[in-house]
Amino acid sequence: MNAPITLALSKGRIFEETLPLLAAAGIEVAEDPEKSRKLILATSRPDVRVVLVRASDVPTYVEQGGADLGVAGLDILIEHGGAGLYQPLDLGIARCRMSVATRADFDYAAAVKQGSRIRVATKYTQIARQHFADKGVHVDLIKLYGSMELAPLTGLAEAIVDLVSTGSTLRANHLVEVERILEVSSRLVVNQAALKLKRETIRGVIDAFAQATSKAVP
């Protein structure tokens, strides 16, 4: 009952954009994860600590009790399934979009209209499968974990499904965004058992995050 609450974060953009929300809750992370080899970071509050995990592992840590709370993108949560997770807040951070992209010389609209079977490379197989199923398009999904842009350039696939922020990486590789699937931002997720056992502390963090998020909305 007196154990500190554990917040799971991933390094990079989500970590950086979560810091102001933590500050609003009176929580300062003691070390910079980019300069430290530690995976568990103390904070200015003895009842809160941060664990650094891979972005795709955040929902698993929270669901299985390795962390009490976490911050994860909507894309990760959809792929994970979200079972057993309480998702009280869309934090509105790490915004981007999930899109379909192809080579500029590929007639995506014609392929979709004709009902052609196309090959799609992605690491977001659940999102891609549901999207094309909803459109009635037959696809062969090829799961990749990185350098997605290479797939159309090498003939591995006709299209990719991936996160897009500015689109500069697509343009640099002569790809074009042909369809937007969904808007993505990061959510606060909470272990349901922890919410009961550590309710006062966790509720305080949730409320502080909610207040900071509402102020950030234009």
Short mmCIF file of N, CA, C and O in Angstrom, two decimals, residues 60-167:
data_model
loop_
_atom_site.label_atom_id
_atom_site.label_comp_id
_atom_site.label_asym_id
_atom_site.label_seq_id
_atom_site.Cartn_x
_atom_site.Cartn_y
_atom_site.Cartn_z
N THR A 60 2.14 -3.41 -22.02
CA THR A 60 2.36 -4.70 -21.35
C THR A 60 2.82 -4.49 -19.91
O THR A 60 2.34 -5.17 -18.99
N TYR A 61 3.75 -3.56 -19.70
CA TYR A 61 4.20 -3.28 -18.34
C TYR A 61 3.05 -2.82 -17.45
O TYR A 61 2.92 -3.24 -16.29
N VAL A 62 2.19 -1.96 -18.00
CA VAL A 62 1.08 -1.45 -17.20
C VAL A 62 0.03 -2.54 -16.97
O VAL A 62 -0.44 -2.74 -15.85
N GLU A 63 -0.30 -3.27 -18.02
CA GLU A 63 -1.32 -4.32 -17.89
C GLU A 63 -0.91 -5.40 -16.90
O GLU A 63 -1.71 -5.88 -16.10
N GLN A 64 0.37 -5.79 -16.96
CA GLN A 64 0.85 -6.89 -16.13
C GLN A 64 1.34 -6.46 -14.75
O GLN A 64 1.79 -7.28 -13.97
N GLY A 65 1.26 -5.15 -14.46
CA GLY A 65 1.61 -4.69 -13.12
C GLY A 65 3.07 -4.33 -12.93
O GLY A 65 3.49 -4.03 -11.81
N GLY A 66 3.88 -4.34 -14.00
CA GLY A 66 5.26 -3.89 -13.88
C GLY A 66 5.34 -2.40 -13.70
O GLY A 66 6.37 -1.86 -13.26
N ALA A 67 4.28 -1.70 -14.07
CA ALA A 67 4.14 -0.26 -13.85
C ALA A 67 2.70 0.03 -13.51
O ALA A 67 1.80 -0.72 -13.89
N ASP A 68 2.48 1.10 -12.76
CA ASP A 68 1.12 1.47 -12.38
C ASP A 68 0.45 2.34 -13.43
O ASP A 68 -0.76 2.27 -13.64
N LEU A 69 1.25 3.19 -14.05
CA LEU A 69 0.77 4.07 -15.12
C LEU A 69 1.78 4.06 -16.26
O LEU A 69 2.93 3.64 -16.09
N GLY A 70 1.35 4.56 -17.40
CA GLY A 70 2.26 4.68 -18.52
C GLY A 70 1.71 5.67 -19.52
O GLY A 70 0.54 6.07 -19.46
N VAL A 71 2.56 6.07 -20.46
CA VAL A 71 2.15 6.94 -21.54
C VAL A 71 2.49 6.23 -22.85
O VAL A 71 3.64 5.86 -23.08
N ALA A 72 1.47 6.02 -23.67
CA ALA A 72 1.67 5.27 -24.91
C ALA A 72 0.84 5.88 -26.03
O ALA A 72 -0.26 6.40 -25.79
N GLY A 73 1.35 5.79 -27.24
CA GLY A 73 0.64 6.30 -28.40
C GLY A 73 -0.58 5.45 -28.73
O GLY A 73 -0.62 4.25 -28.44
N LEU A 74 -1.57 6.08 -29.35
CA LEU A 74 -2.78 5.36 -29.74
C LEU A 74 -2.44 4.19 -30.66
O LEU A 74 -3.08 3.13 -30.59
N ASP A 75 -1.44 4.37 -31.52
CA ASP A 75 -1.03 3.29 -32.42
C ASP A 75 -0.58 2.06 -31.65
O ASP A 75 -0.97 0.93 -31.98
N ILE A 76 0.21 2.28 -30.61
CA ILE A 76 0.70 1.17 -29.79
C ILE A 76 -0.45 0.50 -29.05
O ILE A 76 -0.52 -0.74 -28.95
N LEU A 77 -1.38 1.28 -28.55
CA LEU A 77 -2.50 0.73 -27.79
C LEU A 77 -3.43 -0.09 -28.68
O LEU A 77 -3.93 -1.14 -28.26
N ILE A 78 -3.65 0.36 -29.90
CA ILE A 78 -4.49 -0.42 -30.82
C ILE A 78 -3.82 -1.75 -31.15
O ILE A 78 -4.47 -2.81 -31.15
N GLU A 79 -2.53 -1.70 -31.42
CA GLU A 79 -1.81 -2.94 -31.74
C GLU A 79 -1.80 -3.89 -30.55
O GLU A 79 -1.92 -5.10 -30.70
N HIS A 80 -1.68 -3.33 -29.35
CA HIS A 80 -1.65 -4.15 -28.14
C HIS A 80 -3.01 -4.76 -27.85
O HIS A 80 -3.11 -5.88 -27.35
N GLY A 81 -4.04 -4.01 -28.14
CA GLY A 81 -5.39 -4.48 -27.86
C GLY A 81 -6.07 -3.73 -26.73
O GLY A 81 -7.28 -3.65 -26.65
N GLY A 82 -5.25 -3.17 -25.81
CA GLY A 82 -5.80 -2.33 -24.74
C GLY A 82 -6.57 -3.06 -23.67
O GLY A 82 -7.17 -2.44 -22.79
N ALA A 83 -6.58 -4.40 -23.69
CA ALA A 83 -7.34 -5.15 -22.68
C ALA A 83 -6.75 -4.93 -21.29
O ALA A 83 -5.54 -4.94 -21.11
N GLY A 84 -7.62 -4.73 -20.32
CA GLY A 84 -7.17 -4.60 -18.94
C GLY A 84 -6.55 -3.27 -18.60
O GLY A 84 -5.97 -3.11 -17.52
N LEU A 85 -6.65 -2.30 -19.49
CA LEU A 85 -6.05 -0.99 -19.26
C LEU A 85 -7.13 0.08 -19.14
O LEU A 85 -8.05 0.14 -19.95
N TYR A 86 -7.00 0.91 -18.13
CA TYR A 86 -7.86 2.07 -17.98
C TYR A 86 -7.18 3.23 -18.70
O TYR A 86 -5.99 3.49 -18.49
N GLN A 87 -7.90 3.89 -19.61
CA GLN A 87 -7.32 4.96 -20.41
C GLN A 87 -8.08 6.27 -20.12
O GLN A 87 -8.97 6.65 -20.87
N PRO A 88 -7.72 6.95 -19.03
CA PRO A 88 -8.51 8.11 -18.62
C PRO A 88 -8.29 9.38 -19.43
O PRO A 88 -9.15 10.25 -19.44
N LEU A 89 -7.12 9.49 -20.09
CA LEU A 89 -6.81 10.77 -20.73
C LEU A 89 -6.10 10.62 -22.07
O LEU A 89 -5.19 9.80 -22.21
N ASP A 90 -6.54 11.43 -23.03
CA ASP A 90 -5.76 11.68 -24.23
C ASP A 90 -4.91 12.90 -23.89
O ASP A 90 -5.43 13.99 -23.70
N LEU A 91 -3.60 12.70 -23.79
CA LEU A 91 -2.72 13.78 -23.35
C LEU A 91 -2.44 14.81 -24.45
O LEU A 91 -1.90 15.88 -24.18
N GLY A 92 -2.77 14.44 -25.68
CA GLY A 92 -2.59 15.39 -26.78
C GLY A 92 -1.14 15.66 -27.13
O GLY A 92 -0.83 16.68 -27.76
N ILE A 93 -0.22 14.77 -26.74
CA ILE A 93 1.20 14.96 -27.04
C ILE A 93 1.66 13.94 -28.08
O ILE A 93 0.96 12.97 -28.37
N ALA A 94 2.86 14.17 -28.62
CA ALA A 94 3.45 13.29 -29.64
C ALA A 94 2.48 13.05 -30.79
O ALA A 94 2.28 11.92 -31.25
N ARG A 95 1.89 14.12 -31.26
CA ARG A 95 0.89 14.01 -32.33
C ARG A 95 1.52 13.65 -33.67
O ARG A 95 2.57 14.15 -34.03
N CYS A 96 0.86 12.78 -34.38
CA CYS A 96 1.26 12.41 -35.74
C CYS A 96 0.04 11.73 -36.38
O CYS A 96 -1.07 11.85 -35.86
N ARG A 97 0.25 11.02 -37.46
CA ARG A 97 -0.88 10.34 -38.11
C ARG A 97 -0.40 9.01 -38.68
O ARG A 97 0.76 8.84 -39.01
N MET A 98 -1.33 8.07 -38.79
CA MET A 98 -1.06 6.79 -39.43
C MET A 98 -1.57 6.90 -40.86
O MET A 98 -2.73 7.26 -41.09
N SER A 99 -0.70 6.60 -41.82
CA SER A 99 -1.06 6.81 -43.21
C SER A 99 -0.59 5.67 -44.10
O SER A 99 0.29 4.88 -43.73
N VAL A 100 -1.18 5.62 -45.28
CA VAL A 100 -0.73 4.73 -46.35
C VAL A 100 0.15 5.56 -47.28
O VAL A 100 -0.21 6.69 -47.63
N ALA A 101 1.30 5.02 -47.67
CA ALA A 101 2.19 5.72 -48.60
C ALA A 101 2.65 4.74 -49.68
O ALA A 101 2.76 3.53 -49.44
N THR A 102 2.91 5.27 -50.86
CA THR A 102 3.37 4.46 -51.99
C THR A 102 4.41 5.25 -52.78
O THR A 102 4.63 6.43 -52.53
N ARG A 103 5.00 4.58 -53.76
CA ARG A 103 5.82 5.31 -54.72
C ARG A 103 4.92 6.26 -55.50
O ARG A 103 3.74 5.98 -55.72
N ALA A 104 5.50 7.35 -55.95
CA ALA A 104 4.71 8.36 -56.67
C ALA A 104 4.13 7.82 -57.96
O ALA A 104 3.07 8.27 -58.41
N ASP A 105 4.78 6.82 -58.55
CA ASP A 105 4.30 6.30 -59.83
C ASP A 105 3.35 5.11 -59.69
O ASP A 105 2.97 4.50 -60.68
N PHE A 106 2.96 4.80 -58.45
CA PHE A 106 2.01 3.70 -58.25
C PHE A 106 0.60 4.25 -58.18
O PHE A 106 0.32 5.17 -57.40
N ASP A 107 -0.31 3.73 -58.99
CA ASP A 107 -1.69 4.21 -59.03
C ASP A 107 -2.50 3.52 -57.93
O ASP A 107 -3.20 2.53 -58.18
N TYR A 108 -2.40 4.06 -56.74
CA TYR A 108 -3.06 3.45 -55.58
C TYR A 108 -4.58 3.47 -55.73
O TYR A 108 -5.26 2.48 -55.46
N ALA A 109 -5.11 4.59 -56.19
CA ALA A 109 -6.57 4.71 -56.33
C ALA A 109 -7.11 3.66 -57.29
O ALA A 109 -8.15 3.03 -57.03
N ALA A 110 -6.41 3.43 -58.38
CA ALA A 110 -6.87 2.43 -59.35
C ALA A 110 -6.77 1.03 -58.77
O ALA A 110 -7.66 0.20 -58.96
N ALA A 111 -5.71 0.76 -58.05
CA ALA A 111 -5.52 -0.57 -57.45
C ALA A 111 -6.63 -0.88 -56.45
O ALA A 111 -7.16 -1.99 -56.41
N VAL A 112 -6.99 0.12 -55.68
CA VAL A 112 -8.05 -0.07 -54.68
C VAL A 112 -9.40 -0.25 -55.36
O VAL A 112 -10.20 -1.12 -54.99
N LYS A 113 -9.70 0.56 -56.38
CA LYS A 113 -10.98 0.48 -57.07
C LYS A 113 -11.15 -0.85 -57.80
O LYS A 113 -12.23 -1.42 -57.85
N GLN A 114 -10.08 -1.36 -58.35
CA GLN A 114 -10.16 -2.59 -59.12
C GLN A 114 -10.20 -3.83 -58.22
O GLN A 114 -10.40 -4.93 -58.70
N GLY A 115 -10.01 -3.62 -56.91
CA GLY A 115 -10.03 -4.76 -56.01
C GLY A 115 -8.79 -5.62 -56.13
O GLY A 115 -8.81 -6.81 -55.79
N SER A 116 -7.71 -5.02 -56.63
CA SER A 116 -6.47 -5.78 -56.76
C SER A 116 -5.94 -6.20 -55.40
O SER A 116 -6.17 -5.52 -54.40
N ARG A 117 -5.24 -7.30 -55.38
CA ARG A 117 -4.54 -7.70 -54.16
C ARG A 117 -3.20 -6.99 -54.14
O ARG A 117 -2.40 -7.15 -55.05
N ILE A 118 -2.97 -6.18 -53.11
CA ILE A 118 -1.71 -5.45 -53.04
C ILE A 118 -0.92 -5.88 -51.80
O ILE A 118 -1.49 -6.35 -50.82
N ARG A 119 0.37 -5.72 -51.90
CA ARG A 119 1.25 -6.05 -50.78
C ARG A 119 1.52 -4.79 -49.97
O ARG A 119 1.89 -3.75 -50.54
N VAL A 120 1.36 -4.91 -48.66
CA VAL A 120 1.52 -3.75 -47.78
C VAL A 120 2.51 -4.12 -46.68
O VAL A 120 2.33 -5.10 -45.96
N ALA A 121 3.56 -3.31 -46.55
CA ALA A 121 4.56 -3.51 -45.50
C ALA A 121 4.26 -2.59 -44.32
O ALA A 121 3.96 -1.41 -44.51
N THR A 122 4.34 -3.13 -43.11
CA THR A 122 4.05 -2.33 -41.92
C THR A 122 4.45 -3.09 -40.67
O THR A 122 4.58 -4.32 -40.70
N LYS A 123 4.64 -2.38 -39.59
CA LYS A 123 4.75 -3.05 -38.29
C LYS A 123 3.43 -2.94 -37.53
O LYS A 123 3.25 -3.55 -36.49
N TYR A 124 2.49 -2.19 -38.10
CA TYR A 124 1.18 -2.00 -37.49
C TYR A 124 0.16 -2.89 -38.19
O TYR A 124 -0.74 -2.42 -38.88
N THR A 125 0.30 -4.18 -38.00
CA THR A 125 -0.50 -5.13 -38.76
C THR A 125 -1.98 -5.10 -38.38
O THR A 125 -2.84 -5.29 -39.24
N GLN A 126 -2.29 -4.88 -37.10
CA GLN A 126 -3.69 -4.84 -36.69
C GLN A 126 -4.41 -3.65 -37.32
O GLN A 126 -5.52 -3.77 -37.84
N ILE A 127 -3.76 -2.49 -37.27
CA ILE A 127 -4.36 -1.28 -37.84
C ILE A 127 -4.51 -1.43 -39.35
O ILE A 127 -5.56 -1.11 -39.92
N ALA A 128 -3.46 -1.92 -40.01
CA ALA A 128 -3.51 -2.07 -41.47
C ALA A 128 -4.57 -3.08 -41.89
O ALA A 128 -5.34 -2.84 -42.82
N ARG A 129 -4.62 -4.21 -41.20
CA ARG A 129 -5.59 -5.26 -41.55
C ARG A 129 -7.01 -4.73 -41.44
O ARG A 129 -7.84 -4.95 -42.34
N GLN A 130 -7.31 -4.02 -40.35
CA GLN A 130 -8.66 -3.51 -40.15
C GLN A 130 -9.00 -2.42 -41.17
O GLN A 130 -10.12 -2.38 -41.70
N HIS A 131 -8.04 -1.57 -41.46
CA HIS A 131 -8.28 -0.49 -42.41
C HIS A 131 -8.64 -1.02 -43.79
O HIS A 131 -9.64 -0.61 -44.40
N PHE A 132 -7.86 -1.96 -44.29
CA PHE A 132 -8.11 -2.47 -45.64
C PHE A 132 -9.33 -3.39 -45.67
O PHE A 132 -10.04 -3.45 -46.68
N ALA A 133 -9.58 -4.07 -44.56
CA ALA A 133 -10.80 -4.90 -44.49
C ALA A 133 -12.04 -4.02 -44.58
O ALA A 133 -13.01 -4.35 -45.26
N ASP A 134 -12.00 -2.87 -43.90
CA ASP A 134 -13.13 -1.94 -43.94
C ASP A 134 -13.37 -1.40 -45.35
O ASP A 134 -14.49 -1.07 -45.72
N LYS A 135 -12.31 -1.32 -46.13
CA LYS A 135 -12.41 -0.82 -47.51
C LYS A 135 -12.72 -1.92 -48.50
O LYS A 135 -12.95 -1.65 -49.69
N GLY A 136 -12.67 -3.18 -48.04
CA GLY A 136 -12.89 -4.30 -48.93
C GLY A 136 -11.73 -4.56 -49.87
O GLY A 136 -11.91 -5.12 -50.96
N VAL A 137 -10.53 -4.16 -49.45
CA VAL A 137 -9.34 -4.33 -50.27
C VAL A 137 -8.56 -5.56 -49.79
O VAL A 137 -8.33 -5.74 -48.59
N HIS A 138 -8.17 -6.40 -50.72
CA HIS A 138 -7.40 -7.60 -50.38
C HIS A 138 -5.92 -7.23 -50.28
O HIS A 138 -5.36 -6.63 -51.21
N VAL A 139 -5.30 -7.56 -49.15
CA VAL A 139 -3.89 -7.22 -48.97
C VAL A 139 -3.11 -8.42 -48.44
O VAL A 139 -3.65 -9.28 -47.73
N ASP A 140 -1.85 -8.46 -48.83
CA ASP A 140 -0.89 -9.37 -48.22
C ASP A 140 0.00 -8.51 -47.34
O ASP A 140 0.72 -7.64 -47.84
N LEU A 141 -0.09 -8.72 -46.03
CA LEU A 141 0.68 -7.91 -45.10
C LEU A 141 2.07 -8.49 -44.89
O LEU A 141 2.22 -9.70 -44.68
N ILE A 142 3.06 -7.63 -44.96
CA ILE A 142 4.45 -8.01 -44.72
C ILE A 142 4.92 -7.24 -43.49
O ILE A 142 4.96 -6.00 -43.50
N LYS A 143 5.25 -7.94 -42.41
CA LYS A 143 5.63 -7.25 -41.17
C LYS A 143 7.10 -6.88 -41.20
O LYS A 143 7.97 -7.73 -41.37
N LEU A 144 7.36 -5.59 -41.03
CA LEU A 144 8.72 -5.07 -40.91
C LEU A 144 8.82 -4.28 -39.62
O LEU A 144 7.81 -3.83 -39.07
N TYR A 145 10.04 -4.08 -39.17
CA TYR A 145 10.25 -3.36 -37.91
C TYR A 145 10.98 -2.03 -38.09
O TYR A 145 11.10 -1.26 -37.14
N GLY A 146 11.48 -1.76 -39.29
CA GLY A 146 12.18 -0.50 -39.50
C GLY A 146 12.42 -0.26 -40.97
O GLY A 146 12.22 -1.15 -41.80
N SER A 147 12.87 0.97 -41.29
CA SER A 147 13.15 1.37 -42.68
C SER A 147 12.01 0.98 -43.61
O SER A 147 12.22 0.39 -44.67
N MET A 148 10.81 1.33 -43.20
CA MET A 148 9.61 0.95 -43.95
C MET A 148 9.65 1.49 -45.39
O MET A 148 9.15 0.86 -46.32
N GLU A 149 10.29 2.65 -45.55
CA GLU A 149 10.30 3.30 -46.86
C GLU A 149 11.00 2.46 -47.93
O GLU A 149 10.77 2.66 -49.13
N LEU A 150 11.85 1.55 -47.49
CA LEU A 150 12.57 0.71 -48.46
C LEU A 150 11.66 -0.26 -49.20
O LEU A 150 11.95 -0.65 -50.32
N ALA A 151 10.57 -0.66 -48.57
CA ALA A 151 9.73 -1.72 -49.13
C ALA A 151 9.21 -1.39 -50.54
O ALA A 151 9.36 -2.20 -51.46
N PRO A 152 8.62 -0.21 -50.76
CA PRO A 152 8.17 0.10 -52.13
C PRO A 152 9.34 0.33 -53.09
O PRO A 152 9.23 0.07 -54.29
N LEU A 153 10.45 0.82 -52.56
CA LEU A 153 11.60 1.14 -53.43
C LEU A 153 12.30 -0.11 -53.94
O LEU A 153 12.92 -0.08 -55.00
N THR A 154 12.21 -1.20 -53.19
CA THR A 154 12.87 -2.45 -53.59
C THR A 154 11.92 -3.45 -54.21
O THR A 154 12.33 -4.54 -54.61
N GLY A 155 10.63 -3.11 -54.28
CA GLY A 155 9.65 -4.02 -54.83
C GLY A 155 9.11 -5.03 -53.84
O GLY A 155 8.36 -5.94 -54.23
N LEU A 156 9.47 -4.88 -52.58
CA LEU A 156 8.96 -5.79 -51.57
C LEU A 156 7.45 -5.62 -51.38
O LEU A 156 6.73 -6.58 -51.12
N ALA A 157 6.98 -4.40 -51.50
CA ALA A 157 5.55 -4.11 -51.32
C ALA A 157 5.17 -2.92 -52.20
O ALA A 157 6.03 -2.12 -52.59
N GLU A 158 3.88 -2.82 -52.50
CA GLU A 158 3.39 -1.67 -53.26
C GLU A 158 3.12 -0.47 -52.35
O GLU A 158 3.16 0.68 -52.80
N ALA A 159 2.80 -0.76 -51.09
CA ALA A 159 2.43 0.32 -50.17
C ALA A 159 2.97 0.03 -48.78
O ALA A 159 3.33 -1.11 -48.46
N ILE A 160 3.02 1.07 -47.96
CA ILE A 160 3.38 0.91 -46.56
C ILE A 160 2.31 1.58 -45.71
O ILE A 160 1.61 2.50 -46.16
N VAL A 161 2.18 1.12 -44.48
CA VAL A 161 1.36 1.80 -43.48
C VAL A 161 2.30 2.16 -42.35
O VAL A 161 2.94 1.29 -41.75
N ASP A 162 2.41 3.46 -42.06
CA ASP A 162 3.38 3.89 -41.06
C ASP A 162 2.95 5.23 -40.48
O ASP A 162 2.05 5.89 -41.00
N LEU A 163 3.64 5.60 -39.39
CA LEU A 163 3.40 6.90 -38.79
C LEU A 163 4.05 7.99 -39.63
O LEU A 163 5.17 7.82 -40.14
N VAL A 164 3.36 9.11 -39.76
CA VAL A 164 3.88 10.25 -40.49
C VAL A 164 3.74 11.48 -39.61
O VAL A 164 2.68 11.72 -39.03
N SER A 165 4.81 12.23 -39.52
CA SER A 165 4.77 13.48 -38.76
C SER A 165 4.83 14.66 -39.71
O SER A 165 3.82 15.28 -40.02
N THR A 166 6.00 14.95 -40.24
CA THR A 166 6.14 16.06 -41.20
C THR A 166 6.05 15.59 -42.65
O THR A 166 5.80 16.39 -43.55
N GLY A 167 6.32 14.31 -42.88
CA GLY A 167 6.32 13.79 -44.24
C GLY A 167 7.66 13.93 -44.94
O GLY A 167 7.81 13.52 -46.10
#
